Amino acid sequence: MFDAIRRYTGRFRVPTRPRPADVPQKRAHNLFEAAAVYVAARVEDDEDRAEEAAAWVSPEALSFGVSELACRAVVALARERDESPGAVARDLLGLPAN
């Protein structure tokens, strides 16, 4: 009886094949990782790497990630310099102080 049940339920199982260990697993990139790689590549004038990172996420997600990275960088620099974020942002962009 149990054998009949095992055969019946076995038809519904999806066979899974183990992946070989030497096959690299493709990992999804998140938007912050894409933004970090994109900005670093732009700083280093590595256009190929910047294009690769830009392809990891949608343009909107990349824009959000770059914006978030910029905000965090300005805040970190402002704390380090003991200045306001506005003053640091203006200095980074080469704008005159208010």
mmCIF file of C-alpha atoms in Angstrom:
data_model
loop_
_atom_site.group_PDB
_atom_site.id
_atom_site.type_symbol
_atom_site.label_atom_id
_atom_site.label_comp_id
_atom_site.label_asym_id
_atom_site.label_seq_id
_atom_site.Cartn_x
_atom_site.Cartn_y
_atom_site.Cartn_z
ATOM 1 C CA MET A 1 0.000 0.000 0.000
ATOM 2 C CA PHE A 2 2.738 2.475 0.926
ATOM 3 C CA ASP A 3 4.542 1.578 -2.249
ATOM 4 C CA ALA A 4 1.472 2.556 -4.300
ATOM 5 C CA ILE A 5 1.238 5.894 -2.454
ATOM 6 C CA ARG A 6 4.945 6.538 -3.000
ATOM 7 C CA ARG A 7 4.609 5.872 -6.734
ATOM 8 C CA TYR A 8 1.498 8.077 -6.953
ATOM 9 C CA THR A 9 3.040 11.037 -5.142
ATOM 10 C CA GLY A 10 6.334 10.559 -6.973
ATOM 11 C CA ARG A 11 4.663 11.640 -10.192
ATOM 12 C CA PHE A 12 4.106 15.124 -8.766
ATOM 13 C CA ARG A 13 7.676 15.729 -7.708
ATOM 14 C CA VAL A 14 9.836 17.871 -9.937
ATOM 15 C CA PRO A 15 13.176 16.195 -10.397
ATOM 16 C CA THR A 16 16.058 18.451 -9.500
ATOM 17 C CA ARG A 17 19.497 17.884 -10.845
ATOM 18 C CA PRO A 18 22.378 18.915 -8.659
ATOM 19 C CA ARG A 19 24.447 21.687 -10.189
ATOM 20 C CA PRO A 20 28.053 20.888 -10.845
ATOM 21 C CA ALA A 21 30.432 22.660 -8.477
ATOM 22 C CA ASP A 22 32.490 24.074 -11.340
ATOM 23 C CA VAL A 23 29.549 25.962 -12.886
ATOM 24 C CA PRO A 24 29.641 29.561 -11.623
ATOM 25 C CA GLN A 25 26.412 30.689 -10.024
ATOM 26 C CA LYS A 26 25.073 33.944 -11.460
ATOM 27 C CA ARG A 27 24.228 36.260 -8.602
ATOM 28 C CA ALA A 28 21.834 39.161 -8.850
ATOM 29 C CA HIS A 29 23.317 42.553 -8.078
ATOM 30 C CA ASN A 30 21.481 45.035 -5.913
ATOM 31 C CA LEU A 31 21.145 48.712 -6.790
ATOM 32 C CA PHE A 32 23.633 49.899 -4.157
ATOM 33 C CA GLU A 33 26.292 47.516 -5.411
ATOM 34 C CA ALA A 34 25.633 48.676 -8.972
ATOM 35 C CA ALA A 35 25.866 52.329 -7.907
ATOM 36 C CA ALA A 36 29.124 51.795 -6.019
ATOM 37 C CA VAL A 37 30.770 49.968 -8.923
ATOM 38 C CA TYR A 38 29.406 52.482 -11.442
ATOM 39 C CA VAL A 39 30.688 55.527 -9.551
ATOM 40 C CA ALA A 40 34.077 53.938 -8.831
ATOM 41 C CA ALA A 41 34.433 52.999 -12.500
ATOM 42 C CA ARG A 42 33.550 56.537 -13.585
ATOM 43 C CA VAL A 43 36.160 57.959 -11.212
ATOM 44 C CA GLU A 44 38.756 55.589 -12.685
ATOM 45 C CA ASP A 45 37.629 56.321 -16.287
ATOM 46 C CA ASP A 46 36.773 52.645 -16.794
ATOM 47 C CA GLU A 47 33.926 52.999 -19.280
ATOM 48 C CA ASP A 48 33.531 49.238 -19.810
ATOM 49 C CA ARG A 49 33.098 48.563 -16.096
ATOM 50 C CA ALA A 50 30.692 51.511 -15.752
ATOM 51 C CA GLU A 51 28.558 50.172 -18.598
ATOM 52 C CA GLU A 52 28.596 46.695 -17.070
ATOM 53 C CA ALA A 53 27.437 48.011 -13.685
ATOM 54 C CA ALA A 54 24.766 50.153 -15.359
ATOM 55 C CA ALA A 55 23.347 47.013 -16.993
ATOM 56 C CA TRP A 56 22.890 45.274 -13.630
ATOM 57 C CA VAL A 57 19.836 47.348 -12.675
ATOM 58 C CA SER A 58 17.294 49.618 -14.340
ATOM 59 C CA PRO A 59 18.336 53.213 -15.110
ATOM 60 C CA GLU A 60 15.929 54.470 -12.455
ATOM 61 C CA ALA A 61 17.392 52.165 -9.812
ATOM 62 C CA LEU A 62 20.933 53.172 -10.770
ATOM 63 C CA SER A 63 19.992 56.840 -10.518
ATOM 64 C CA PHE A 64 18.511 56.278 -7.062
ATOM 65 C CA GLY A 65 21.599 54.338 -5.957
ATOM 66 C CA VAL A 66 23.993 57.010 -7.199
ATOM 67 C CA SER A 67 21.912 59.702 -5.488
ATOM 68 C CA GLU A 68 21.924 57.759 -2.220
ATOM 69 C CA LEU A 69 25.679 57.219 -2.498
ATOM 70 C CA ALA A 70 26.200 60.951 -3.062
ATOM 71 C CA CYS A 71 24.093 61.820 -0.020
ATOM 72 C CA ARG A 72 25.962 59.386 2.192
ATOM 73 C CA ALA A 73 29.341 60.604 0.907
ATOM 74 C CA VAL A 74 28.479 64.253 1.576
ATOM 75 C CA VAL A 75 27.245 63.445 5.082
ATOM 76 C CA ALA A 76 30.399 61.415 5.836
ATOM 77 C CA LEU A 77 32.664 64.190 4.562
ATOM 78 C CA ALA A 78 30.705 66.826 6.460
ATOM 79 C CA ARG A 79 31.150 64.896 9.705
ATOM 80 C CA GLU A 80 34.841 64.342 8.973
ATOM 81 C CA ARG A 81 35.433 68.038 8.177
ATOM 82 C CA ASP A 82 33.072 69.267 10.903
ATOM 83 C CA GLU A 83 31.216 71.351 8.308
ATOM 84 C CA SER A 84 27.637 71.513 7.096
ATOM 85 C CA PRO A 85 26.581 69.138 4.309
ATOM 86 C CA GLY A 86 25.668 72.171 2.192
ATOM 87 C CA ALA A 87 29.161 73.636 2.507
ATOM 88 C CA VAL A 88 30.752 70.293 1.642
ATOM 89 C CA ALA A 89 28.485 69.778 -1.389
ATOM 90 C CA ARG A 90 29.266 73.256 -2.703
ATOM 91 C CA ASP A 91 33.003 72.684 -2.151
ATOM 92 C CA LEU A 92 32.921 69.333 -3.969
ATOM 93 C CA LEU A 93 31.203 70.956 -6.938
ATOM 94 C CA GLY A 94 33.584 73.924 -6.931
ATOM 95 C CA LEU A 95 30.841 76.408 -6.156
ATOM 96 C CA PRO A 96 31.479 79.548 -4.091
ATOM 97 C CA ALA A 97 30.492 79.448 -0.424
ATOM 98 C CA ASN A 98 27.293 81.219 0.541
#
